[in-house]
GROMACS .gro file of C-alpha atoms in nm:
model
  403
    1UNK     CA    1   9.463  -7.517  19.729
    2UNK     CA    2   9.430  -7.518  20.106
    3UNK     CA    3   9.434  -7.138  20.119
    4UNK     CA    4   9.185  -7.114  19.834
    5UNK     CA    5   8.954  -7.364  20.001
    6UNK     CA    6   8.977  -7.171  20.328
    7UNK     CA    7   8.876  -6.855  20.144
    8UNK     CA    8   8.576  -7.019  19.978
    9UNK     CA    9   8.449  -7.173  20.301
   10UNK     CA   10   8.505  -6.858  20.507
   11UNK     CA   11   8.352  -6.635  20.243
   12UNK     CA   12   8.050  -6.861  20.197
   13UNK     CA   13   7.980  -6.838  20.569
   14UNK     CA   14   8.005  -6.460  20.550
   15UNK     CA   15   7.768  -6.451  20.256
   16UNK     CA   16   7.519  -6.675  20.432
   17UNK     CA   17   7.524  -6.452  20.740
   18UNK     CA   18   7.483  -6.146  20.521
   19UNK     CA   19   7.173  -6.288  20.351
   20UNK     CA   20   7.022  -6.385  20.682
   21UNK     CA   21   7.088  -6.063  20.872
   22UNK     CA   22   7.135  -5.815  20.581
   23UNK     CA   23   7.461  -5.716  20.751
   24UNK     CA   24   7.818  -5.827  20.798
   25UNK     CA   25   7.957  -5.838  21.152
   26UNK     CA   26   8.328  -5.779  21.199
   27UNK     CA   27   8.529  -5.904  21.497
   28UNK     CA   28   8.444  -5.596  21.701
   29UNK     CA   29   8.075  -5.656  21.653
   30UNK     CA   30   8.030  -5.350  21.433
   31UNK     CA   31   7.772  -5.390  21.160
   32UNK     CA   32   7.852  -5.284  20.806
   33UNK     CA   33   7.564  -5.296  20.558
   34UNK     CA   34   7.681  -5.435  20.225
   35UNK     CA   35   7.481  -5.473  19.907
   36UNK     CA   36   7.415  -5.833  19.809
   37UNK     CA   37   7.563  -5.754  19.466
   38UNK     CA   38   7.899  -5.654  19.613
   39UNK     CA   39   7.916  -5.947  19.855
   40UNK     CA   40   7.820  -6.196  19.588
   41UNK     CA   41   8.080  -6.063  19.346
   42UNK     CA   42   8.356  -6.069  19.610
   43UNK     CA   43   8.271  -6.417  19.738
   44UNK     CA   44   8.171  -6.619  19.435
   45UNK     CA   45   8.424  -6.542  19.161
   46UNK     CA   46   8.514  -6.902  19.088
   47UNK     CA   47   8.872  -6.841  19.196
   48UNK     CA   48   8.918  -6.553  18.952
   49UNK     CA   49   9.036  -6.294  19.204
   50UNK     CA   50   9.414  -6.332  19.226
   51UNK     CA   51   9.431  -6.028  19.455
   52UNK     CA   52   9.234  -6.196  19.734
   53UNK     CA   53   9.492  -6.251  20.009
   54UNK     CA   54   9.379  -6.595  20.126
   55UNK     CA   55   9.355  -6.726  19.773
   56UNK     CA   56   9.681  -6.583  19.642
   57UNK     CA   57  10.027  -6.734  19.613
   58UNK     CA   58  10.192  -6.416  19.737
   59UNK     CA   59  10.252  -6.533  20.093
   60UNK     CA   60  10.570  -6.438  20.274
   61UNK     CA   61  10.682  -6.801  20.279
   62UNK     CA   62  10.708  -6.792  19.900
   63UNK     CA   63  10.872  -6.450  19.872
   64UNK     CA   64  11.190  -6.436  19.670
   65UNK     CA   65  11.523  -6.366  19.836
   66UNK     CA   66  11.531  -6.015  19.687
   67UNK     CA   67  11.455  -5.749  19.948
   68UNK     CA   68  11.176  -5.502  19.882
   69UNK     CA   69  11.231  -5.130  19.936
   70UNK     CA   70  11.009  -4.825  19.972
   71UNK     CA   71  11.117  -4.478  19.855
   72UNK     CA   72  10.999  -4.130  19.963
   73UNK     CA   73  11.129  -3.785  19.879
   74UNK     CA   74  11.181  -3.522  20.150
   75UNK     CA   75  11.066  -3.230  19.929
   76UNK     CA   76  11.276  -3.003  20.148
   77UNK     CA   77  11.328  -2.652  20.013
   78UNK     CA   78  11.701  -2.649  20.084
   79UNK     CA   79  11.782  -2.992  19.942
   80UNK     CA   80  11.553  -3.264  19.814
   81UNK     CA   81  11.654  -3.607  19.947
   82UNK     CA   82  11.530  -3.957  19.863
   83UNK     CA   83  11.476  -4.175  20.171
   84UNK     CA   84  11.526  -4.550  20.126
   85UNK     CA   85  11.339  -4.793  20.354
   86UNK     CA   86  11.388  -5.169  20.359
   87UNK     CA   87  11.076  -5.380  20.394
   88UNK     CA   88  11.108  -5.658  20.649
   89UNK     CA   89  10.927  -5.990  20.605
   90UNK     CA   90  10.652  -5.879  20.844
   91UNK     CA   91  10.594  -5.563  20.638
   92UNK     CA   92  10.754  -5.319  20.877
   93UNK     CA   93  10.998  -5.068  20.731
   94UNK     CA   94  11.347  -4.965  20.838
   95UNK     CA   95  11.523  -4.649  20.714
   96UNK     CA   96  11.844  -4.759  20.540
   97UNK     CA   97  11.988  -4.462  20.355
   98UNK     CA   98  11.932  -4.116  20.207
   99UNK     CA   99  12.047  -3.979  19.871
  100UNK     CA  100  12.049  -3.615  19.759
  101UNK     CA  101  11.839  -3.565  19.447
  102UNK     CA  102  12.046  -3.298  19.278
  103UNK     CA  103  11.769  -3.042  19.322
  104UNK     CA  104  11.548  -2.861  19.572
  105UNK     CA  105  11.206  -2.952  19.701
  106UNK     CA  106  10.913  -2.716  19.727
  107UNK     CA  107  10.909  -2.685  20.105
  108UNK     CA  108  10.530  -2.718  20.108
  109UNK     CA  109  10.262  -2.963  20.007
  110UNK     CA  110  10.279  -3.069  19.643
  111UNK     CA  111   9.908  -3.162  19.631
  112UNK     CA  112   9.996  -3.433  19.382
  113UNK     CA  113  10.036  -3.806  19.333
  114UNK     CA  114  10.344  -3.949  19.164
  115UNK     CA  115  10.631  -3.730  19.282
  116UNK     CA  116  10.837  -4.047  19.235
  117UNK     CA  117  10.818  -4.304  18.955
  118UNK     CA  118  10.988  -4.634  18.873
  119UNK     CA  119  11.123  -4.803  18.564
  120UNK     CA  120  11.126  -5.158  18.699
  121UNK     CA  121  11.273  -5.311  18.384
  122UNK     CA  122  11.587  -5.098  18.399
  123UNK     CA  123  11.609  -5.053  18.779
  124UNK     CA  124  11.563  -4.677  18.763
  125UNK     CA  125  11.385  -4.428  18.989
  126UNK     CA  126  11.277  -4.075  18.892
  127UNK     CA  127  11.197  -3.781  19.122
  128UNK     CA  128  11.061  -3.429  19.072
  129UNK     CA  129  11.242  -3.135  19.231
  130UNK     CA  130  10.958  -2.886  19.262
  131UNK     CA  131  11.174  -2.611  19.412
  132UNK     CA  132  11.429  -2.608  19.131
  133UNK     CA  133  11.203  -2.702  18.838
  134UNK     CA  134  11.392  -3.019  18.755
  135UNK     CA  135  11.363  -3.397  18.742
  136UNK     CA  136  11.630  -3.649  18.847
  137UNK     CA  137  11.708  -4.009  18.760
  138UNK     CA  138  11.868  -4.267  18.989
  139UNK     CA  139  12.007  -4.617  18.951
  140UNK     CA  140  11.858  -4.863  19.201
  141UNK     CA  141  12.143  -5.083  19.316
  142UNK     CA  142  12.112  -5.448  19.416
  143UNK     CA  143  12.091  -5.355  19.785
  144UNK     CA  144  11.816  -5.098  19.718
  145UNK     CA  145  12.039  -4.793  19.761
  146UNK     CA  146  12.043  -4.517  19.499
  147UNK     CA  147  12.300  -4.355  19.271
  148UNK     CA  148  12.212  -4.015  19.121
  149UNK     CA  149  12.259  -4.032  18.744
  150UNK     CA  150  12.109  -3.720  18.588
  151UNK     CA  151  11.918  -3.398  18.665
  152UNK     CA  152  11.743  -3.196  18.394
  153UNK     CA  153  11.518  -2.891  18.375
  154UNK     CA  154  11.148  -2.964  18.320
  155UNK     CA  155  11.112  -2.649  18.106
  156UNK     CA  156  10.824  -2.539  18.329
  157UNK     CA  157  10.736  -2.429  18.680
  158UNK     CA  158  10.682  -2.651  18.984
  159UNK     CA  159  10.696  -3.009  18.858
  160UNK     CA  160  10.476  -3.222  19.085
  161UNK     CA  161  10.438  -3.563  18.918
  162UNK     CA  162  10.651  -3.789  18.700
  163UNK     CA  163  10.584  -4.109  18.505
  164UNK     CA  164  10.805  -4.356  18.318
  165UNK     CA  165  10.757  -4.623  18.054
  166UNK     CA  166  11.035  -4.813  17.882
  167UNK     CA  167  11.293  -4.541  17.796
  168UNK     CA  168  11.057  -4.242  17.811
  169UNK     CA  169  10.978  -4.013  18.106
  170UNK     CA  170  10.717  -3.737  18.132
  171UNK     CA  171  10.670  -3.466  18.395
  172UNK     CA  172  10.372  -3.242  18.462
  173UNK     CA  173  10.439  -2.888  18.584
  174UNK     CA  174  10.173  -2.750  18.818
  175UNK     CA  175  10.290  -2.390  18.807
  176UNK     CA  176  10.288  -2.362  18.428
  177UNK     CA  177  10.014  -2.621  18.349
  178UNK     CA  178  10.219  -2.813  18.094
  179UNK     CA  179  10.405  -3.140  18.034
  180UNK     CA  180  10.754  -3.221  17.907
  181UNK     CA  181  10.905  -3.551  17.793
  182UNK     CA  182  11.253  -3.701  17.820
  183UNK     CA  183  11.433  -3.996  17.670
  184UNK     CA  184  11.653  -4.207  17.898
  185UNK     CA  185  11.974  -4.354  17.755
  186UNK     CA  186  12.145  -4.676  17.861
  187UNK     CA  187  12.323  -4.497  18.144
  188UNK     CA  188  12.009  -4.340  18.285
  189UNK     CA  189  12.079  -3.991  18.154
  190UNK     CA  190  11.774  -3.776  18.078
  191UNK     CA  191  11.752  -3.575  17.755
  192UNK     CA  192  11.452  -3.360  17.649
  193UNK     CA  193  11.238  -3.498  17.366
  194UNK     CA  194  11.205  -3.242  17.089
  195UNK     CA  195  10.838  -3.155  17.036
  196UNK     CA  196  10.719  -3.316  17.359
  197UNK     CA  197  10.612  -2.996  17.535
  198UNK     CA  198  10.234  -2.968  17.553
  199UNK     CA  199   9.996  -2.744  17.744
  200UNK     CA  200   9.705  -2.875  17.950
  201UNK     CA  201   9.337  -2.781  17.910
  202UNK     CA  202   9.382  -2.436  18.067
  203UNK     CA  203   9.628  -2.219  18.257
  204UNK     CA  204   9.429  -2.295  18.573
  205UNK     CA  205   9.443  -2.672  18.531
  206UNK     CA  206   9.627  -2.727  18.863
  207UNK     CA  207   9.735  -3.082  18.770
  208UNK     CA  208   9.767  -3.352  19.036
  209UNK     CA  209   9.912  -3.649  18.848
  210UNK     CA  210  10.053  -3.765  18.518
  211UNK     CA  211  10.083  -4.129  18.420
  212UNK     CA  212  10.150  -4.344  18.117
  213UNK     CA  213   9.889  -4.605  18.040
  214UNK     CA  214  10.023  -4.957  18.106
  215UNK     CA  215  10.105  -5.008  17.737
  216UNK     CA  216  10.286  -4.674  17.716
  217UNK     CA  217  10.078  -4.553  17.420
  218UNK     CA  218   9.911  -4.264  17.602
  219UNK     CA  219   9.939  -4.022  17.892
  220UNK     CA  220   9.662  -3.915  18.130
  221UNK     CA  221   9.670  -3.609  18.358
  222UNK     CA  222   9.418  -3.529  18.632
  223UNK     CA  223   9.339  -3.156  18.662
  224UNK     CA  224   9.205  -3.041  18.997
  225UNK     CA  225   9.152  -2.679  18.895
  226UNK     CA  226   8.906  -2.727  18.610
  227UNK     CA  227   8.765  -3.077  18.676
  228UNK     CA  228   8.920  -3.226  18.362
  229UNK     CA  229   9.115  -3.540  18.278
  230UNK     CA  230   9.342  -3.465  17.983
  231UNK     CA  231   9.498  -3.732  17.765
  232UNK     CA  232   9.767  -3.740  17.495
  233UNK     CA  233   9.869  -4.004  17.244
  234UNK     CA  234  10.244  -4.088  17.252
  235UNK     CA  235  10.415  -4.186  16.926
  236UNK     CA  236  10.706  -4.425  16.869
  237UNK     CA  237  10.953  -4.141  16.929
  238UNK     CA  238  10.804  -4.052  17.266
  239UNK     CA  239  10.633  -3.734  17.146
  240UNK     CA  240  10.298  -3.650  17.306
  241UNK     CA  241  10.030  -3.529  17.062
  242UNK     CA  242   9.654  -3.536  16.988
  243UNK     CA  243   9.532  -3.375  17.310
  244UNK     CA  244   9.190  -3.494  17.431
  245UNK     CA  245   9.019  -3.315  17.720
  246UNK     CA  246   8.764  -3.520  17.915
  247UNK     CA  247   8.517  -3.380  18.165
  248UNK     CA  248   8.565  -3.549  18.503
  249UNK     CA  249   8.258  -3.726  18.642
  250UNK     CA  250   8.342  -3.601  18.992
  251UNK     CA  251   8.473  -3.266  19.110
  252UNK     CA  252   8.843  -3.217  19.187
  253UNK     CA  253   8.988  -3.529  19.023
  254UNK     CA  254   9.312  -3.603  19.203
  255UNK     CA  255   9.503  -3.932  19.223
  256UNK     CA  256   9.449  -4.233  18.999
  257UNK     CA  257   9.579  -4.578  18.914
  258UNK     CA  258   9.526  -4.819  18.627
  259UNK     CA  259   9.381  -5.167  18.670
  260UNK     CA  260   9.416  -5.466  18.436
  261UNK     CA  261   9.528  -5.243  18.146
  262UNK     CA  262   9.162  -5.156  18.084
  263UNK     CA  263   9.035  -4.925  18.356
  264UNK     CA  264   9.144  -4.621  18.553
  265UNK     CA  265   9.027  -4.555  18.910
  266UNK     CA  266   9.026  -4.181  18.993
  267UNK     CA  267   8.960  -4.009  19.326
  268UNK     CA  268   8.723  -3.711  19.338
  269UNK     CA  269   8.814  -3.483  19.631
  270UNK     CA  270   8.509  -3.260  19.565
  271UNK     CA  271   8.688  -2.947  19.678
  272UNK     CA  272   8.735  -3.088  20.028
  273UNK     CA  273   8.364  -3.063  20.111
  274UNK     CA  274   8.276  -3.269  20.415
  275UNK     CA  275   8.151  -3.621  20.352
  276UNK     CA  276   8.112  -3.589  19.974
  277UNK     CA  277   8.421  -3.763  19.839
  278UNK     CA  278   8.399  -4.037  19.577
  279UNK     CA  279   8.595  -4.246  19.329
  280UNK     CA  280   8.518  -4.326  18.966
  281UNK     CA  281   8.624  -4.610  18.737
  282UNK     CA  282   8.679  -4.516  18.372
  283UNK     CA  283   8.705  -4.731  18.059
  284UNK     CA  284   8.785  -4.678  17.687
  285UNK     CA  285   9.141  -4.572  17.764
  286UNK     CA  286   9.264  -4.671  17.418
  287UNK     CA  287   9.086  -4.395  17.228
  288UNK     CA  288   9.154  -4.133  17.501
  289UNK     CA  289   8.782  -4.043  17.519
  290UNK     CA  290   8.710  -4.209  17.852
  291UNK     CA  291   8.370  -4.301  17.995
  292UNK     CA  292   8.278  -4.386  18.352
  293UNK     CA  293   8.178  -4.745  18.425
  294UNK     CA  294   7.931  -4.671  18.706
  295UNK     CA  295   7.964  -4.303  18.792
  296UNK     CA  296   8.068  -4.156  19.125
  297UNK     CA  297   8.096  -4.412  19.405
  298UNK     CA  298   8.071  -4.214  19.727
  299UNK     CA  299   8.260  -4.318  20.039
  300UNK     CA  300   8.110  -4.065  20.283
  301UNK     CA  301   8.455  -3.925  20.363
  302UNK     CA  302   8.627  -3.589  20.312
  303UNK     CA  303   8.900  -3.501  20.060
  304UNK     CA  304   8.979  -3.842  19.913
  305UNK     CA  305   9.292  -3.770  19.715
  306UNK     CA  306   9.542  -4.053  19.675
  307UNK     CA  307   9.476  -4.395  19.522
  308UNK     CA  308   9.676  -4.719  19.516
  309UNK     CA  309   9.568  -5.050  19.363
  310UNK     CA  310   9.665  -5.414  19.413
  311UNK     CA  311   9.878  -5.600  19.161
  312UNK     CA  312   9.587  -5.753  18.969
  313UNK     CA  313   9.359  -5.452  19.002
  314UNK     CA  314   9.077  -5.599  19.206
  315UNK     CA  315   9.115  -5.372  19.512
  316UNK     CA  316   9.179  -4.998  19.534
  317UNK     CA  317   9.275  -4.817  19.854
  318UNK     CA  318   9.214  -4.444  19.889
  319UNK     CA  319   9.349  -4.195  20.146
  320UNK     CA  320   9.089  -3.951  20.282
  321UNK     CA  321   9.296  -3.649  20.382
  322UNK     CA  322   9.014  -3.463  20.555
  323UNK     CA  323   8.878  -3.762  20.746
  324UNK     CA  324   9.208  -3.925  20.853
  325UNK     CA  325   9.092  -4.258  20.716
  326UNK     CA  326   9.164  -4.509  20.439
  327UNK     CA  327   8.879  -4.649  20.229
  328UNK     CA  328   8.877  -4.964  20.020
  329UNK     CA  329   8.699  -5.030  19.690
  330UNK     CA  330   8.642  -5.350  19.494
  331UNK     CA  331   8.678  -5.349  19.114
  332UNK     CA  332   8.484  -5.629  18.949
  333UNK     CA  333   8.572  -5.797  18.621
  334UNK     CA  334   8.376  -5.541  18.419
  335UNK     CA  335   8.553  -5.250  18.586
  336UNK     CA  336   8.255  -5.162  18.803
  337UNK     CA  337   8.357  -4.999  19.132
  338UNK     CA  338   8.210  -5.080  19.474
  339UNK     CA  339   8.283  -4.924  19.812
  340UNK     CA  340   8.372  -5.195  20.066
  341UNK     CA  341   8.169  -5.071  20.364
  342UNK     CA  342   8.344  -5.276  20.631
  343UNK     CA  343   8.680  -5.107  20.555
  344UNK     CA  344   8.721  -4.759  20.704
  345UNK     CA  345   9.070  -4.783  20.851
  346UNK     CA  346   9.201  -4.515  21.083
  347UNK     CA  347   9.512  -4.342  20.950
  348UNK     CA  348   9.745  -4.076  21.085
  349UNK     CA  349   9.673  -3.707  21.051
  350UNK     CA  350   9.611  -3.588  20.693
  351UNK     CA  351   9.686  -3.914  20.507
  352UNK     CA  352   9.835  -3.857  20.164
  353UNK     CA  353  10.033  -4.076  19.922
  354UNK     CA  354   9.927  -4.442  19.940
  355UNK     CA  355  10.064  -4.755  19.770
  356UNK     CA  356  10.036  -5.132  19.774
  357UNK     CA  357  10.377  -5.296  19.821
  358UNK     CA  358  10.548  -5.465  19.528
  359UNK     CA  359  10.479  -5.808  19.682
  360UNK     CA  360  10.105  -5.722  19.700
  361UNK     CA  361  10.084  -5.797  20.075
  362UNK     CA  362  10.110  -5.459  20.247
  363UNK     CA  363   9.982  -5.102  20.216
  364UNK     CA  364  10.183  -4.793  20.309
  365UNK     CA  365  10.077  -4.429  20.334
  366UNK     CA  366  10.231  -4.092  20.419
  367UNK     CA  367  10.050  -3.892  20.687
  368UNK     CA  368  10.130  -3.527  20.614
  369UNK     CA  369   9.989  -3.386  20.938
  370UNK     CA  370  10.149  -3.626  21.184
  371UNK     CA  371  10.464  -3.674  20.968
  372UNK     CA  372  10.441  -4.052  20.987
  373UNK     CA  373  10.444  -4.344  20.748
  374UNK     CA  374  10.160  -4.587  20.812
  375UNK     CA  375  10.216  -4.963  20.769
  376UNK     CA  376   9.926  -5.202  20.704
  377UNK     CA  377   9.896  -5.573  20.635
  378UNK     CA  378   9.630  -5.671  20.384
  379UNK     CA  379   9.357  -5.906  20.500
  380UNK     CA  380   9.072  -6.092  20.333
  381UNK     CA  381   8.790  -5.912  20.152
  382UNK     CA  382   8.980  -5.583  20.137
  383UNK     CA  383   9.053  -5.546  20.508
  384UNK     CA  384   9.362  -5.370  20.645
  385UNK     CA  385   9.543  -5.424  20.975
  386UNK     CA  386   9.771  -5.151  21.105
  387UNK     CA  387  10.108  -5.295  21.203
  388UNK     CA  388  10.287  -4.973  21.298
  389UNK     CA  389  10.411  -4.627  21.204
  390UNK     CA  390  10.745  -4.479  21.106
  391UNK     CA  391  10.780  -4.149  21.292
  392UNK     CA  392  10.956  -3.823  21.210
  393UNK     CA  393  10.916  -3.812  20.835
  394UNK     CA  394  11.028  -3.484  20.675
  395UNK     CA  395  10.762  -3.214  20.712
  396UNK     CA  396  10.669  -3.207  20.343
  397UNK     CA  397  10.750  -3.565  20.244
  398UNK     CA  398  10.595  -3.666  19.912
  399UNK     CA  399  10.599  -3.946  19.660
  400UNK     CA  400  10.581  -4.312  19.755
  401UNK     CA  401  10.689  -4.616  19.551
  402UNK     CA  402  10.777  -4.977  19.630
  403UNK     CA  403  11.040  -5.177  19.442
   0.00000   0.00000   0.00000
């Protein structure tokens, strides 16, 4: 209650100042113009924003004894390796171990989101091996370390993204513009699902990400090459069928994440054109024919590509690869998306994969140009505070998950 009361009082003061001056002053005295609609929604939600840091019960003092870990793949052309980092209580990461994936990386940028995926229920991790056209499964041990369980061909060329739900796994192949499904047995072994192979909207789809919907009943794939978002129904046997091709609202749809089982926030890189990036929130996921909630929400940055959302889907953070910044968006209860103008956090060079930690307190991102891993602590009203960098990541590191 004390934290919630502090949030309400602090936020009310901010709102009052905003109405008086039509601006919000941060600690550095920089003015960020914010629409009254956004500020009002963020401040006066009657305690219905569980993702707001000051009002949440996710503080480090209440964290369980289980350690959190962050995983990245090296994507090295000679041998793909999964790097395991332990998350300390202050959010900083420490490299603990490395495990060979059983395949080869691409040795270049994957231009994708989701090179790694988790099955939290069964303590499994999955990784694409883009250089050997395969996917691997790993057991996550109690101490966070990994045991390689299975490696299988993806039946396509250059797998770049993987997704898991219950005992099913799907991979999208960028080189062959298709998807393939696998069933996972009780020992974590992958076996191809007969009839699961499906092609995307075109041979030039250039997919960036594949992901199950939260209920596991459908798959969505963003296609950078033809500005489409393709969806498939998934039946009780794990077979993808009933392809639906949606036109993307923005150009070059890239990374995406689901929020509150109802909406999908997608980045629009707009071909890397300077200052024209945006994100879009979509609804009507159940029937696969998606519609935007409020169109393209521009952030004034370049090449926004990767997206990560908070646990309850009220905030989305996006990495702007061409601007070396991280933007923040607010998702209201109706799924409407708002740029948070006072958040334009400096990142490393060419920021890429971005996630919110499993405890909902920190944000991490890979910087492909400076080969670093950025560490940020979440603050109130969407703010981020940089708390350090991990240096000397592999040159083509990809994929980022927290468990």
